[in-house]
Amino acid sequence: MSDVLDASPYDALLLLSFGGPEGPDDVVPFLENVTRGRGIPKERLKEVGQHYFQFGGVSPINDQNRALLDALRKDFAEHGLDLPVHWGNRNWAPYLTDTLRDMVRDGRRRILVLATSAYASYSGCRQYRENLADALATLEKEGLELPKIDKLRHYFNHPGFVEPMVDGVIRSLADLPEDVRDGAHIAFCTHSIPTAAADTSGPVEAHGDGGAYVAQHLDVARLIADAVRERTGVDHPWQLVYQSRSGAPHIPWLEPDICDHLEERKAAGVPAVVMAPIGFVSDHMEVLYDLDTEATAKAAELGLPVRRSATVGDDPRFAAAVRELVVERAAAESGRDVTRCALGALGPSHDLCPVGCCPARAPRPAAAGADSPYA
């Protein structure tokens, strides 16, 4: 990669995230946005919203995105990458469509997108692309000139994403009582999704048992476990586990659930567990409630010492990784030489999501892919 940090042909980066409520009055409207089209009664949404109400109706995700924005802008400025960074959400303010509209009116015509989801799946990639297509369709109806939008590749195995998580696991192990530390089990946690969605995640050639979603998480878990062994001299047993299941109980989802896993590990005589949320970029509600509250309470009930390691968040190494990904993609688009940085066995992910990658439950247009109507 050239020493000159050239972002051309791109003229802006868009941080695209899920969004979250920022007060009690926001909770139900936010959940209505998330579940739009599913016909879920408001009373049921109020029940679901109790997770948020326990924390004052505030999701931590928006503040965490603000911190990441600051980290990206600081890193870009310090390294001479002249690229403005904007922020839009799928389900809450600042809304994606509003942000894109402002960017277009400011003259932005080639936009790169960083999604706050590192892995391949419908909900972690294609759904973001569908939301981009919806936003572009709205701007088209308004008569605005549409920008060309590309999405940064999956970054699950970039060193700047993996290495902060290695440090987090090592710190959590060190925080355990010394008499249980060396025997501690590592539970690598990620969001459960329907097994049918997992099996069709990633490009068509990756479809099968768990698809790219499970394969990518397993690769990251191995990377972290190997790095922990190299740095501590202890080979900790580990397993990939799941959390935050939702939806109809008759539909199969990825298992085991973290709480069930804690019960199994306790019964097997494991003296302690570190929960490592490798599937999440930041400590948002699924981490704050499902791990820090629910799973930690289950561990206390079992008498099982647990620690929860940190997510990447606004770690400077992650900000640097985003900068590297931006320069890498810009070079590829311009026909310049490219060095693609990736750890593990899977190598760097694709730049352009191919046809059949993470298919939707029902066909919908999706931007920033080989099947995009907005090429």
PDB file of N, CA and C in Angstrom, residues 212-274:
ATOM      1  N   ALA A 212     -20.849 -18.890   6.162  1.00  0.00           N
ATOM      2  CA  ALA A 212     -19.714 -18.024   6.471  1.00  0.00           C
ATOM      3  C   ALA A 212     -19.812 -17.456   7.877  1.00  0.00           C
ATOM      4  N   TYR A 213     -21.029 -17.259   8.388  1.00  0.00           N
ATOM      5  CA  TYR A 213     -21.210 -16.644   9.702  1.00  0.00           C
ATOM      6  C   TYR A 213     -20.494 -17.448  10.785  1.00  0.00           C
ATOM      7  N   VAL A 214     -20.750 -18.735  10.839  1.00  0.00           N
ATOM      8  CA  VAL A 214     -20.121 -19.575  11.864  1.00  0.00           C
ATOM      9  C   VAL A 214     -18.632 -19.744  11.575  1.00  0.00           C
ATOM     10  N   ALA A 215     -18.277 -19.958  10.307  1.00  0.00           N
ATOM     11  CA  ALA A 215     -16.864 -20.160   9.962  1.00  0.00           C
ATOM     12  C   ALA A 215     -16.015 -18.951  10.337  1.00  0.00           C
ATOM     13  N   GLN A 216     -16.522 -17.754  10.083  1.00  0.00           N
ATOM     14  CA  GLN A 216     -15.770 -16.541  10.404  1.00  0.00           C
ATOM     15  C   GLN A 216     -15.594 -16.382  11.905  1.00  0.00           C
ATOM     16  N   HIS A 217     -16.646 -16.631  12.670  1.00  0.00           N
ATOM     17  CA  HIS A 217     -16.535 -16.523  14.133  1.00  0.00           C
ATOM     18  C   HIS A 217     -15.561 -17.566  14.688  1.00  0.00           C
ATOM     19  N   LEU A 218     -15.617 -18.784  14.166  1.00  0.00           N
ATOM     20  CA  LEU A 218     -14.696 -19.815  14.637  1.00  0.00           C
ATOM     21  C   LEU A 218     -13.253 -19.437  14.331  1.00  0.00           C
ATOM     22  N   ASP A 219     -13.020 -18.830  13.173  1.00  0.00           N
ATOM     23  CA  ASP A 219     -11.668 -18.428  12.817  1.00  0.00           C
ATOM     24  C   ASP A 219     -11.145 -17.367  13.781  1.00  0.00           C
ATOM     25  N   VAL A 220     -12.000 -16.390  14.121  1.00  0.00           N
ATOM     26  CA  VAL A 220     -11.596 -15.354  15.069  1.00  0.00           C
ATOM     27  C   VAL A 220     -11.368 -15.946  16.453  1.00  0.00           C
ATOM     28  N   ALA A 221     -12.239 -16.844  16.878  1.00  0.00           N
ATOM     29  CA  ALA A 221     -12.072 -17.472  18.191  1.00  0.00           C
ATOM     30  C   ALA A 221     -10.742 -18.214  18.278  1.00  0.00           C
ATOM     31  N   ARG A 222     -10.395 -18.946  17.215  1.00  0.00           N
ATOM     32  CA  ARG A 222      -9.108 -19.656  17.207  1.00  0.00           C
ATOM     33  C   ARG A 222      -7.936 -18.681  17.268  1.00  0.00           C
ATOM     34  N   LEU A 223      -8.041 -17.592  16.511  1.00  0.00           N
ATOM     35  CA  LEU A 223      -6.973 -16.590  16.530  1.00  0.00           C
ATOM     36  C   LEU A 223      -6.753 -16.054  17.937  1.00  0.00           C
ATOM     37  N   ILE A 224      -7.831 -15.728  18.615  1.00  0.00           N
ATOM     38  CA  ILE A 224      -7.718 -15.160  19.960  1.00  0.00           C
ATOM     39  C   ILE A 224      -7.199 -16.205  20.938  1.00  0.00           C
ATOM     40  N   ALA A 225      -7.760 -17.421  20.873  1.00  0.00           N
ATOM     41  CA  ALA A 225      -7.316 -18.474  21.789  1.00  0.00           C
ATOM     42  C   ALA A 225      -5.832 -18.781  21.598  1.00  0.00           C
ATOM     43  N   ASP A 226      -5.382 -18.816  20.340  1.00  0.00           N
ATOM     44  CA  ASP A 226      -3.967 -19.080  20.071  1.00  0.00           C
ATOM     45  C   ASP A 226      -3.091 -17.943  20.604  1.00  0.00           C
ATOM     46  N   ALA A 227      -3.540 -16.700  20.409  1.00  0.00           N
ATOM     47  CA  ALA A 227      -2.756 -15.563  20.894  1.00  0.00           C
ATOM     48  C   ALA A 227      -2.697 -15.540  22.415  1.00  0.00           C
ATOM     49  N   VAL A 228      -3.792 -15.899  23.060  1.00  0.00           N
ATOM     50  CA  VAL A 228      -3.809 -15.957  24.526  1.00  0.00           C
ATOM     51  C   VAL A 228      -2.834 -17.021  25.014  1.00  0.00           C
ATOM     52  N   ARG A 229      -2.817 -18.169  24.356  1.00  0.00           N
ATOM     53  CA  ARG A 229      -1.886 -19.232  24.747  1.00  0.00           C
ATOM     54  C   ARG A 229      -0.437 -18.781  24.586  1.00  0.00           C
ATOM     55  N   GLU A 230      -0.151 -18.114  23.461  1.00  0.00           N
ATOM     56  CA  GLU A 230       1.221 -17.663  23.207  1.00  0.00           C
ATOM     57  C   GLU A 230       1.679 -16.630  24.234  1.00  0.00           C
ATOM     58  N   ARG A 231       0.767 -15.790  24.679  1.00  0.00           N
ATOM     59  CA  ARG A 231       1.152 -14.692  25.577  1.00  0.00           C
ATOM     60  C   ARG A 231       1.092 -15.073  27.053  1.00  0.00           C
ATOM     61  N   THR A 232       0.292 -16.079  27.402  1.00  0.00           N
ATOM     62  CA  THR A 232       0.159 -16.449  28.813  1.00  0.00           C
ATOM     63  C   THR A 232       0.800 -17.794  29.137  1.00  0.00           C
ATOM     64  N   GLY A 233       1.037 -18.606  28.098  1.00  0.00           N
ATOM     65  CA  GLY A 233       1.572 -19.937  28.334  1.00  0.00           C
ATOM     66  C   GLY A 233       0.535 -20.940  28.778  1.00  0.00           C
ATOM     67  N   VAL A 234      -0.761 -20.536  28.771  1.00  0.00           N
ATOM     68  CA  VAL A 234      -1.840 -21.432  29.206  1.00  0.00           C
ATOM     69  C   VAL A 234      -2.777 -21.675  28.028  1.00  0.00           C
ATOM     70  N   ASP A 235      -3.079 -22.963  27.798  1.00  0.00           N
ATOM     71  CA  ASP A 235      -3.986 -23.338  26.708  1.00  0.00           C
ATOM     72  C   ASP A 235      -5.393 -23.471  27.288  1.00  0.00           C
ATOM     73  N   HIS A 236      -6.181 -22.413  27.177  1.00  0.00           N
ATOM     74  CA  HIS A 236      -7.526 -22.408  27.749  1.00  0.00           C
ATOM     75  C   HIS A 236      -8.519 -23.083  26.803  1.00  0.00           C
ATOM     76  N   PRO A 237      -9.367 -23.977  27.319  1.00  0.00           N
ATOM     77  CA  PRO A 237     -10.433 -24.534  26.480  1.00  0.00           C
ATOM     78  C   PRO A 237     -11.411 -23.427  26.095  1.00  0.00           C
ATOM     79  N   TRP A 238     -12.068 -23.593  24.937  1.00  0.00           N
ATOM     80  CA  TRP A 238     -12.989 -22.547  24.494  1.00  0.00           C
ATOM     81  C   TRP A 238     -14.100 -23.144  23.634  1.00  0.00           C
ATOM     82  N   GLN A 239     -15.143 -22.347  23.455  1.00  0.00           N
ATOM     83  CA  GLN A 239     -16.248 -22.748  22.587  1.00  0.00           C
ATOM     84  C   GLN A 239     -16.956 -21.495  22.086  1.00  0.00           C
ATOM     85  N   LEU A 240     -17.476 -21.571  20.861  1.00  0.00           N
ATOM     86  CA  LEU A 240     -18.314 -20.503  20.321  1.00  0.00           C
ATOM     87  C   LEU A 240     -19.743 -20.717  20.810  1.00  0.00           C
ATOM     88  N   VAL A 241     -20.315 -19.689  21.448  1.00  0.00           N
ATOM     89  CA  VAL A 241     -21.675 -19.777  21.982  1.00  0.00           C
ATOM     90  C   VAL A 241     -22.469 -18.562  21.522  1.00  0.00           C
ATOM     91  N   TYR A 242     -23.775 -18.589  21.793  1.00  0.00           N
ATOM     92  CA  TYR A 242     -24.669 -17.602  21.203  1.00  0.00           C
ATOM     93  C   TYR A 242     -25.541 -16.941  22.266  1.00  0.00           C
ATOM     94  N   GLN A 243     -26.116 -15.810  21.896  1.00  0.00           N
ATOM     95  CA  GLN A 243     -26.930 -15.040  22.829  1.00  0.00           C
ATOM     96  C   GLN A 243     -27.971 -14.246  22.047  1.00  0.00           C
ATOM     97  N   SER A 244     -28.877 -13.604  22.778  1.00  0.00           N
ATOM     98  CA  SER A 244     -29.804 -12.616  22.216  1.00  0.00           C
ATOM     99  C   SER A 244     -30.768 -13.206  21.206  1.00  0.00           C
ATOM    100  N   ARG A 245     -31.127 -14.470  21.383  1.00  0.00           N
ATOM    101  CA  ARG A 245     -32.119 -15.076  20.499  1.00  0.00           C
ATOM    102  C   ARG A 245     -33.444 -14.339  20.620  1.00  0.00           C
ATOM    103  N   SER A 246     -34.149 -14.219  19.499  1.00  0.00           N
ATOM    104  CA  SER A 246     -35.502 -13.657  19.488  1.00  0.00           C
ATOM    105  C   SER A 246     -36.312 -14.419  18.450  1.00  0.00           C
ATOM    106  N   GLY A 247     -37.607 -14.098  18.338  1.00  0.00           N
ATOM    107  CA  GLY A 247     -38.420 -14.754  17.320  1.00  0.00           C
ATOM    108  C   GLY A 247     -39.146 -15.974  17.830  1.00  0.00           C
ATOM    109  N   ALA A 248     -39.891 -16.598  16.917  1.00  0.00           N
ATOM    110  CA  ALA A 248     -40.745 -17.732  17.259  1.00  0.00           C
ATOM    111  C   ALA A 248     -39.926 -18.914  17.771  1.00  0.00           C
ATOM    112  N   PRO A 249     -40.382 -19.561  18.855  1.00  0.00           N
ATOM    113  CA  PRO A 249     -39.597 -20.644  19.460  1.00  0.00           C
ATOM    114  C   PRO A 249     -39.469 -21.888  18.578  1.00  0.00           C
ATOM    115  N   HIS A 250     -40.366 -22.060  17.593  1.00  0.00           N
ATOM    116  CA  HIS A 250     -40.305 -23.275  16.764  1.00  0.00           C
ATOM    117  C   HIS A 250     -39.277 -23.176  15.646  1.00  0.00           C
ATOM    118  N   ILE A 251     -38.711 -21.983  15.451  1.00  0.00           N
ATOM    119  CA  ILE A 251     -37.704 -21.797  14.400  1.00  0.00           C
ATOM    120  C   ILE A 251     -36.320 -22.063  14.988  1.00  0.00           C
ATOM    121  N   PRO A 252     -35.549 -22.975  14.406  1.00  0.00           N
ATOM    122  CA  PRO A 252     -34.216 -23.284  14.957  1.00  0.00           C
ATOM    123  C   PRO A 252     -33.260 -22.100  14.831  1.00  0.00           C
ATOM    124  N   TRP A 253     -32.552 -21.808  15.919  1.00  0.00           N
ATOM    125  CA  TRP A 253     -31.516 -20.773  15.948  1.00  0.00           C
ATOM    126  C   TRP A 253     -30.210 -21.425  16.385  1.00  0.00           C
ATOM    127  N   LEU A 254     -29.115 -20.725  16.139  1.00  0.00           N
ATOM    128  CA  LEU A 254     -27.810 -21.243  16.532  1.00  0.00           C
ATOM    129  C   LEU A 254     -27.727 -21.411  18.047  1.00  0.00           C
ATOM    130  N   GLU A 255     -27.135 -22.507  18.475  1.00  0.00           N
ATOM    131  CA  GLU A 255     -26.969 -22.840  19.898  1.00  0.00           C
ATOM    132  C   GLU A 255     -25.545 -23.348  20.110  1.00  0.00           C
ATOM    133  N   PRO A 256     -25.075 -23.423  21.396  1.00  0.00           N
ATOM    134  CA  PRO A 256     -25.825 -23.248  22.649  1.00  0.00           C
ATOM    135  C   PRO A 256     -25.937 -21.788  23.068  1.00  0.00           C
ATOM    136  N   ASP A 257     -26.994 -21.493  23.804  1.00  0.00           N
ATOM    137  CA  ASP A 257     -27.158 -20.185  24.424  1.00  0.00           C
ATOM    138  C   ASP A 257     -26.145 -20.041  25.559  1.00  0.00           C
ATOM    139  N   ILE A 258     -25.676 -18.821  25.783  1.00  0.00           N
ATOM    140  CA  ILE A 258     -24.645 -18.581  26.787  1.00  0.00           C
ATOM    141  C   ILE A 258     -25.065 -19.049  28.177  1.00  0.00           C
ATOM    142  N   CYS A 259     -26.325 -18.835  28.560  1.00  0.00           N
ATOM    143  CA  CYS A 259     -26.736 -19.249  29.911  1.00  0.00           C
ATOM    144  C   CYS A 259     -26.752 -20.767  30.039  1.00  0.00           C
ATOM    145  N   ASP A 260     -27.226 -21.453  28.989  1.00  0.00           N
ATOM    146  CA  ASP A 260     -27.177 -22.918  29.001  1.00  0.00           C
ATOM    147  C   ASP A 260     -25.725 -23.393  29.043  1.00  0.00           C
ATOM    148  N   HIS A 261     -24.877 -22.697  28.327  1.00  0.00           N
ATOM    149  CA  HIS A 261     -23.462 -23.069  28.274  1.00  0.00           C
ATOM    150  C   HIS A 261     -22.806 -22.927  29.652  1.00  0.00           C
ATOM    151  N   LEU A 262     -23.160 -21.873  30.383  1.00  0.00           N
ATOM    152  CA  LEU A 262     -22.603 -21.694  31.726  1.00  0.00           C
ATOM    153  C   LEU A 262     -23.024 -22.853  32.637  1.00  0.00           C
ATOM    154  N   GLU A 263     -24.262 -23.277  32.517  1.00  0.00           N
ATOM    155  CA  GLU A 263     -24.729 -24.428  33.313  1.00  0.00           C
ATOM    156  C   GLU A 263     -23.940 -25.689  32.952  1.00  0.00           C
ATOM    157  N   GLU A 264     -23.723 -25.898  31.656  1.00  0.00           N
ATOM    158  CA  GLU A 264     -22.981 -27.077  31.210  1.00  0.00           C
ATOM    159  C   GLU A 264     -21.531 -27.043  31.701  1.00  0.00           C
ATOM    160  N   ARG A 265     -20.905 -25.876  31.625  1.00  0.00           N
ATOM    161  CA  ARG A 265     -19.511 -25.768  32.065  1.00  0.00           C
ATOM    162  C   ARG A 265     -19.395 -25.975  33.575  1.00  0.00           C
ATOM    163  N   LYS A 266     -20.347 -25.460  34.322  1.00  0.00           N
ATOM    164  CA  LYS A 266     -20.340 -25.672  35.771  1.00  0.00           C
ATOM    165  C   LYS A 266     -20.483 -27.152  36.088  1.00  0.00           C
ATOM    166  N   ALA A 267     -21.412 -27.816  35.399  1.00  0.00           N
ATOM    167  CA  ALA A 267     -21.620 -29.251  35.627  1.00  0.00           C
ATOM    168  C   ALA A 267     -20.382 -30.057  35.240  1.00  0.00           C
ATOM    169  N   ALA A 268     -19.602 -29.568  34.282  1.00  0.00           N
ATOM    170  CA  ALA A 268     -18.398 -30.272  33.833  1.00  0.00           C
ATOM    171  C   ALA A 268     -17.198 -29.995  34.734  1.00  0.00           C
ATOM    172  N   GLY A 269     -17.386 -29.132  35.736  1.00  0.00           N
ATOM    173  CA  GLY A 269     -16.314 -28.866  36.684  1.00  0.00           C
ATOM    174  C   GLY A 269     -15.389 -27.727  36.310  1.00  0.00           C
ATOM    175  N   VAL A 270     -15.774 -26.930  35.330  1.00  0.00           N
ATOM    176  CA  VAL A 270     -14.951 -25.775  34.949  1.00  0.00           C
ATOM    177  C   VAL A 270     -14.945 -24.776  36.105  1.00  0.00           C
ATOM    178  N   PRO A 271     -13.780 -24.244  36.519  1.00  0.00           N
ATOM    179  CA  PRO A 271     -13.735 -23.383  37.704  1.00  0.00           C
ATOM    180  C   PRO A 271     -14.104 -21.926  37.434  1.00  0.00           C
ATOM    181  N   ALA A 272     -14.060 -21.482  36.180  1.00  0.00           N
ATOM    182  CA  ALA A 272     -14.350 -20.074  35.875  1.00  0.00           C
ATOM    183  C   ALA A 272     -14.536 -19.932  34.371  1.00  0.00           C
ATOM    184  N   VAL A 273     -15.197 -18.847  33.959  1.00  0.00           N
ATOM    185  CA  VAL A 273     -15.454 -18.596  32.534  1.00  0.00           C
ATOM    186  C   VAL A 273     -15.187 -17.125  32.223  1.00  0.00           C
ATOM    187  N   VAL A 274     -14.537 -16.883  31.092  1.00  0.00           N
ATOM    188  CA  VAL A 274     -14.448 -15.542  30.519  1.00  0.00           C
ATOM    189  C   VAL A 274     -15.384 -15.491  29.327  1.00  0.00           C
TER     190      VAL A 274
END
